[in-house]
Amino acid sequence: EQVSFSSYPDKFWGLGKNTPDNAEEPYKFNQIYVYLHLLRKIATNLFVGLAYEMQRVWKITYVGGGLFDQQKIVGREDYRVSGFGSSLTYDKRNNAFSPNRGFFGQLYVNHFDKFWGSDFNYTNIVLDLRKYIPVSKNQVLAFQLFSFNNTGNEVPIRSLASFGGANRMRGYYDGRYKDQQQLIFQGEYRFPIYKRFGAVAFGGAGNVSKKFAYYSLSDLKYSYGGGVRFALDKKEKLNLRVDYGIGQGTNSGFYLQLGEAF
């Protein structure tokens, strides 16, 4: 469950997978975000869920005559989206914060409709698959396949697939690329250093696209990097992580977070 208020500057490079680094434009917005997700166990490691998501976005300011106007971005004026959905989750990880073995899979579908107060009609489908393989004592290979898909012709900007950030494709600003769809595969090698300290090496590849059929191996985007971990709670395996990721072109970034990226 999450209820939050945001008011901060963001960046926009336009829609699509081929936007240049020098196209960056600033914009600002206020947002109230509500996400409720109730899970019920129906079998060993298997859960079904009901979800509700709401965004109220207002006071959107952007460069007049710039990318927002040129591309007629949906959501450049005040709006609200409201949607109900369901999920199916299989979770066989041995720890929620920092697993070293097991599998996690979740399919999430949410439909936004004017019938329940949304300004736009569209459906969001998310598939999140993760696998954790122990290599030796306290060393782990972790993998994730993440697919984020929107169906519908009017998906507002804050609901589009947002490429990059602290959890997926580290090395890119969260939202460096935006479009209807996103497909990412990433891996991470986690190993101890000394007492409470550990380290990771990671890499990933993926892209955004207007339609699933438009993905192409020839224009995949990649990122790689490494980081250190400090165990705040060894029993619960809760880590403080500091990562540095490098993407293509001029893209790179530092990340300071609680818990693993995935």
Short mmCIF file of N, CA and C in Angstrom, two decimals, residues 3-104:
data_model
loop_
_atom_site.label_atom_id
_atom_site.label_comp_id
_atom_site.label_asym_id
_atom_site.label_seq_id
_atom_site.Cartn_x
_atom_site.Cartn_y
_atom_site.Cartn_z
N VAL A 3 0.49 5.73 -0.21
CA VAL A 3 -0.20 7.00 -0.39
C VAL A 3 0.87 8.07 -0.32
N SER A 4 0.99 8.90 -1.35
CA SER A 4 2.08 9.86 -1.37
C SER A 4 1.66 11.15 -2.06
N PHE A 5 2.39 12.23 -1.72
CA PHE A 5 2.25 13.51 -2.40
C PHE A 5 3.62 13.90 -2.94
N SER A 6 3.66 14.32 -4.20
CA SER A 6 4.93 14.71 -4.83
C SER A 6 4.79 16.10 -5.43
N SER A 7 5.85 16.86 -5.32
CA SER A 7 5.94 18.18 -5.97
C SER A 7 7.41 18.45 -6.24
N TYR A 8 7.86 18.15 -7.45
CA TYR A 8 9.28 18.31 -7.72
C TYR A 8 9.53 18.44 -9.23
N PRO A 9 10.68 18.97 -9.59
CA PRO A 9 11.02 19.08 -11.02
C PRO A 9 11.41 17.74 -11.60
N ASP A 10 11.11 17.53 -12.86
CA ASP A 10 11.46 16.30 -13.56
C ASP A 10 12.06 16.68 -14.92
N LYS A 11 12.42 15.66 -15.69
CA LYS A 11 13.03 15.88 -17.00
C LYS A 11 12.30 15.07 -18.06
N PHE A 12 12.31 15.58 -19.28
CA PHE A 12 11.61 14.92 -20.38
C PHE A 12 12.44 15.08 -21.65
N TRP A 13 12.58 13.97 -22.37
CA TRP A 13 13.36 13.97 -23.62
C TRP A 13 12.47 13.69 -24.83
N GLY A 14 11.17 13.62 -24.63
CA GLY A 14 10.28 13.24 -25.71
C GLY A 14 9.92 11.77 -25.63
N LEU A 15 8.98 11.35 -26.48
CA LEU A 15 8.53 9.96 -26.51
C LEU A 15 9.38 9.13 -27.47
N GLY A 16 9.56 7.86 -27.11
CA GLY A 16 10.21 6.93 -28.02
C GLY A 16 11.62 6.55 -27.62
N LYS A 17 12.15 5.57 -28.35
CA LYS A 17 13.44 4.97 -28.01
C LYS A 17 14.63 5.66 -28.66
N ASN A 18 14.39 6.65 -29.50
CA ASN A 18 15.49 7.28 -30.24
C ASN A 18 15.70 8.75 -29.86
N THR A 19 15.22 9.17 -28.71
CA THR A 19 15.37 10.57 -28.31
C THR A 19 16.83 10.86 -27.95
N PRO A 20 17.39 11.97 -28.45
CA PRO A 20 18.80 12.29 -28.17
C PRO A 20 18.99 12.84 -26.76
N ASP A 21 20.20 12.68 -26.23
CA ASP A 21 20.51 13.15 -24.89
C ASP A 21 20.35 14.67 -24.77
N ASN A 22 20.61 15.40 -25.85
CA ASN A 22 20.54 16.88 -25.77
C ASN A 22 19.13 17.43 -25.94
N ALA A 23 18.13 16.54 -26.00
CA ALA A 23 16.73 17.00 -26.12
C ALA A 23 16.10 17.30 -24.77
N GLU A 24 16.84 17.17 -23.69
CA GLU A 24 16.31 17.29 -22.33
C GLU A 24 15.59 18.62 -22.09
N GLU A 25 14.37 18.53 -21.56
CA GLU A 25 13.59 19.69 -21.16
C GLU A 25 13.09 19.50 -19.73
N PRO A 26 13.05 20.56 -18.93
CA PRO A 26 12.52 20.45 -17.57
C PRO A 26 11.00 20.58 -17.55
N TYR A 27 10.37 19.95 -16.57
CA TYR A 27 8.96 20.21 -16.29
C TYR A 27 8.71 19.95 -14.81
N LYS A 28 7.60 20.49 -14.31
CA LYS A 28 7.25 20.32 -12.90
C LYS A 28 5.79 19.91 -12.80
N PHE A 29 5.45 19.30 -11.67
CA PHE A 29 4.06 18.88 -11.46
C PHE A 29 3.83 18.63 -9.98
N ASN A 30 2.56 18.66 -9.58
CA ASN A 30 2.12 18.17 -8.27
C ASN A 30 1.35 16.88 -8.49
N GLN A 31 1.53 15.92 -7.58
CA GLN A 31 0.84 14.64 -7.75
C GLN A 31 0.46 14.03 -6.41
N ILE A 32 -0.78 13.57 -6.34
CA ILE A 32 -1.21 12.69 -5.25
C ILE A 32 -1.36 11.30 -5.84
N TYR A 33 -0.73 10.33 -5.19
CA TYR A 33 -0.72 8.96 -5.70
C TYR A 33 -1.22 8.01 -4.62
N VAL A 34 -2.19 7.16 -4.98
CA VAL A 34 -2.73 6.16 -4.06
C VAL A 34 -2.64 4.80 -4.74
N TYR A 35 -2.03 3.84 -4.04
CA TYR A 35 -1.93 2.48 -4.56
C TYR A 35 -2.24 1.51 -3.44
N LEU A 36 -3.29 0.73 -3.61
CA LEU A 36 -3.72 -0.26 -2.63
C LEU A 36 -3.70 -1.64 -3.29
N HIS A 37 -3.05 -2.60 -2.64
CA HIS A 37 -2.92 -3.93 -3.22
C HIS A 37 -3.10 -4.96 -2.11
N LEU A 38 -4.22 -5.66 -2.13
CA LEU A 38 -4.55 -6.65 -1.11
C LEU A 38 -4.31 -8.04 -1.67
N LEU A 39 -3.53 -8.86 -0.95
CA LEU A 39 -3.19 -10.20 -1.39
C LEU A 39 -3.85 -11.25 -0.49
N ARG A 40 -4.25 -12.35 -1.11
CA ARG A 40 -4.80 -13.47 -0.35
C ARG A 40 -4.12 -14.76 -0.83
N LYS A 41 -3.63 -15.55 0.14
CA LYS A 41 -2.97 -16.81 -0.19
C LYS A 41 -4.01 -17.86 -0.56
N ILE A 42 -3.81 -18.52 -1.71
CA ILE A 42 -4.77 -19.53 -2.14
C ILE A 42 -4.13 -20.92 -2.21
N ALA A 43 -2.80 -20.97 -2.18
CA ALA A 43 -2.08 -22.24 -2.18
C ALA A 43 -0.66 -21.96 -1.73
N THR A 44 0.15 -23.00 -1.57
CA THR A 44 1.53 -22.82 -1.15
C THR A 44 2.27 -21.90 -2.11
N ASN A 45 2.76 -20.77 -1.60
CA ASN A 45 3.53 -19.78 -2.38
C ASN A 45 2.71 -19.05 -3.44
N LEU A 46 1.40 -19.25 -3.48
CA LEU A 46 0.57 -18.66 -4.53
C LEU A 46 -0.45 -17.70 -3.94
N PHE A 47 -0.56 -16.48 -4.53
CA PHE A 47 -1.42 -15.43 -4.00
C PHE A 47 -2.21 -14.79 -5.14
N VAL A 48 -3.46 -14.44 -4.84
CA VAL A 48 -4.24 -13.60 -5.75
C VAL A 48 -4.44 -12.25 -5.08
N GLY A 49 -4.59 -11.21 -5.88
CA GLY A 49 -4.70 -9.88 -5.32
C GLY A 49 -5.73 -9.02 -6.02
N LEU A 50 -6.23 -8.03 -5.29
CA LEU A 50 -7.08 -6.97 -5.83
C LEU A 50 -6.36 -5.66 -5.61
N ALA A 51 -6.44 -4.76 -6.61
CA ALA A 51 -5.66 -3.52 -6.53
C ALA A 51 -6.51 -2.33 -6.95
N TYR A 52 -6.15 -1.18 -6.39
CA TYR A 52 -6.73 0.10 -6.81
C TYR A 52 -5.60 1.11 -6.93
N GLU A 53 -5.61 1.87 -8.01
CA GLU A 53 -4.58 2.88 -8.23
C GLU A 53 -5.22 4.20 -8.66
N MET A 54 -4.75 5.29 -8.08
CA MET A 54 -5.26 6.61 -8.43
C MET A 54 -4.11 7.61 -8.48
N GLN A 55 -4.11 8.44 -9.51
CA GLN A 55 -3.18 9.56 -9.60
C GLN A 55 -3.97 10.84 -9.87
N ARG A 56 -3.65 11.87 -9.13
CA ARG A 56 -4.19 13.21 -9.41
C ARG A 56 -3.00 14.11 -9.68
N VAL A 57 -2.89 14.62 -10.89
CA VAL A 57 -1.74 15.42 -11.31
C VAL A 57 -2.23 16.81 -11.70
N TRP A 58 -1.58 17.84 -11.14
CA TRP A 58 -1.98 19.22 -11.43
C TRP A 58 -0.77 20.15 -11.31
N LYS A 59 -0.99 21.42 -11.68
CA LYS A 59 0.08 22.43 -11.71
C LYS A 59 1.27 21.94 -12.53
N ILE A 60 0.96 21.46 -13.74
CA ILE A 60 2.00 20.98 -14.64
C ILE A 60 2.56 22.17 -15.41
N THR A 61 3.84 22.41 -15.26
CA THR A 61 4.49 23.49 -15.99
C THR A 61 5.60 22.89 -16.85
N TYR A 62 5.69 23.38 -18.10
CA TYR A 62 6.66 22.84 -19.04
C TYR A 62 7.06 23.94 -20.02
N VAL A 63 8.01 23.66 -20.88
CA VAL A 63 8.51 24.63 -21.86
C VAL A 63 7.46 24.81 -22.95
N GLY A 64 6.86 25.98 -23.01
CA GLY A 64 5.85 26.26 -24.02
C GLY A 64 6.42 26.17 -25.42
N GLY A 65 5.72 25.46 -26.30
CA GLY A 65 6.20 25.27 -27.66
C GLY A 65 7.26 24.20 -27.79
N GLY A 66 7.63 23.56 -26.66
CA GLY A 66 8.66 22.52 -26.67
C GLY A 66 8.08 21.16 -26.96
N LEU A 67 8.74 20.14 -26.41
CA LEU A 67 8.37 18.75 -26.73
C LEU A 67 6.95 18.40 -26.31
N PHE A 68 6.50 18.92 -25.17
CA PHE A 68 5.15 18.60 -24.71
C PHE A 68 4.11 19.05 -25.74
N ASP A 69 4.28 20.25 -26.28
CA ASP A 69 3.33 20.76 -27.27
C ASP A 69 3.56 20.15 -28.64
N GLN A 70 4.82 20.00 -29.04
CA GLN A 70 5.13 19.46 -30.36
C GLN A 70 4.60 18.04 -30.52
N GLN A 71 4.75 17.23 -29.47
CA GLN A 71 4.30 15.85 -29.54
C GLN A 71 2.90 15.66 -28.96
N LYS A 72 2.25 16.76 -28.58
CA LYS A 72 0.89 16.72 -28.04
C LYS A 72 0.76 15.67 -26.94
N ILE A 73 1.62 15.78 -25.93
CA ILE A 73 1.71 14.79 -24.87
C ILE A 73 0.40 14.74 -24.08
N VAL A 74 -0.17 13.55 -23.94
CA VAL A 74 -1.36 13.34 -23.13
C VAL A 74 -0.99 13.56 -21.66
N GLY A 75 -1.76 14.38 -20.96
CA GLY A 75 -1.48 14.65 -19.56
C GLY A 75 -0.67 15.91 -19.33
N ARG A 76 -0.53 16.77 -20.34
CA ARG A 76 0.19 18.02 -20.12
C ARG A 76 -0.69 19.08 -19.46
N GLU A 77 -1.95 18.73 -19.27
CA GLU A 77 -2.86 19.54 -18.49
C GLU A 77 -3.34 18.72 -17.29
N ASP A 78 -3.95 19.38 -16.31
CA ASP A 78 -4.38 18.69 -15.09
C ASP A 78 -5.24 17.47 -15.43
N TYR A 79 -5.02 16.38 -14.69
CA TYR A 79 -5.80 15.17 -14.97
C TYR A 79 -5.82 14.26 -13.75
N ARG A 80 -6.69 13.26 -13.85
CA ARG A 80 -6.79 12.20 -12.84
C ARG A 80 -6.99 10.87 -13.54
N VAL A 81 -6.34 9.83 -13.03
CA VAL A 81 -6.61 8.47 -13.50
C VAL A 81 -7.02 7.63 -12.30
N SER A 82 -7.92 6.69 -12.54
CA SER A 82 -8.43 5.83 -11.48
C SER A 82 -8.68 4.45 -12.08
N GLY A 83 -8.10 3.41 -11.45
CA GLY A 83 -8.23 2.09 -12.02
C GLY A 83 -8.26 0.98 -10.99
N PHE A 84 -8.99 -0.09 -11.34
CA PHE A 84 -9.06 -1.29 -10.52
C PHE A 84 -8.41 -2.44 -11.28
N GLY A 85 -7.79 -3.35 -10.52
CA GLY A 85 -7.13 -4.45 -11.18
C GLY A 85 -6.99 -5.67 -10.30
N SER A 86 -6.25 -6.65 -10.80
CA SER A 86 -6.02 -7.90 -10.07
C SER A 86 -4.60 -8.38 -10.35
N SER A 87 -4.14 -9.31 -9.52
CA SER A 87 -2.79 -9.84 -9.69
C SER A 87 -2.75 -11.32 -9.34
N LEU A 88 -1.75 -11.98 -9.87
CA LEU A 88 -1.44 -13.37 -9.52
C LEU A 88 0.05 -13.42 -9.22
N THR A 89 0.40 -13.89 -8.01
CA THR A 89 1.79 -13.86 -7.55
C THR A 89 2.21 -15.24 -7.07
N TYR A 90 3.39 -15.66 -7.54
CA TYR A 90 4.03 -16.88 -7.03
C TYR A 90 5.35 -16.47 -6.41
N ASP A 91 5.52 -16.76 -5.13
CA ASP A 91 6.70 -16.28 -4.41
C ASP A 91 7.34 -17.42 -3.63
N LYS A 92 8.48 -17.90 -4.13
CA LYS A 92 9.20 -18.97 -3.44
C LYS A 92 10.59 -18.50 -3.02
N ARG A 93 10.76 -17.19 -2.83
CA ARG A 93 12.02 -16.65 -2.33
C ARG A 93 12.19 -17.01 -0.85
N ASN A 94 13.42 -17.13 -0.41
CA ASN A 94 13.65 -17.44 1.00
C ASN A 94 13.77 -16.18 1.85
N ASN A 95 13.75 -15.00 1.23
CA ASN A 95 13.79 -13.74 1.97
C ASN A 95 13.25 -12.64 1.08
N ALA A 96 12.46 -11.75 1.65
CA ALA A 96 11.85 -10.69 0.83
C ALA A 96 12.83 -9.57 0.51
N PHE A 97 13.76 -9.26 1.44
CA PHE A 97 14.66 -8.12 1.26
C PHE A 97 15.88 -8.47 0.40
N SER A 98 16.50 -9.61 0.66
CA SER A 98 17.72 -9.99 -0.04
C SER A 98 17.77 -11.51 -0.21
N PRO A 99 16.97 -12.06 -1.10
CA PRO A 99 16.93 -13.52 -1.26
C PRO A 99 18.21 -14.05 -1.88
N ASN A 100 18.58 -15.28 -1.52
CA ASN A 100 19.72 -15.92 -2.17
C ASN A 100 19.32 -17.22 -2.88
N ARG A 101 18.04 -17.53 -2.88
CA ARG A 101 17.54 -18.65 -3.66
C ARG A 101 16.03 -18.49 -3.85
N GLY A 102 15.52 -19.13 -4.90
CA GLY A 102 14.08 -19.11 -5.10
C GLY A 102 13.65 -18.37 -6.36
N PHE A 103 12.34 -18.23 -6.50
CA PHE A 103 11.74 -17.62 -7.69
C PHE A 103 10.58 -16.73 -7.27
N PHE A 104 10.42 -15.64 -7.98
CA PHE A 104 9.29 -14.74 -7.78
C PHE A 104 8.70 -14.41 -9.14
#
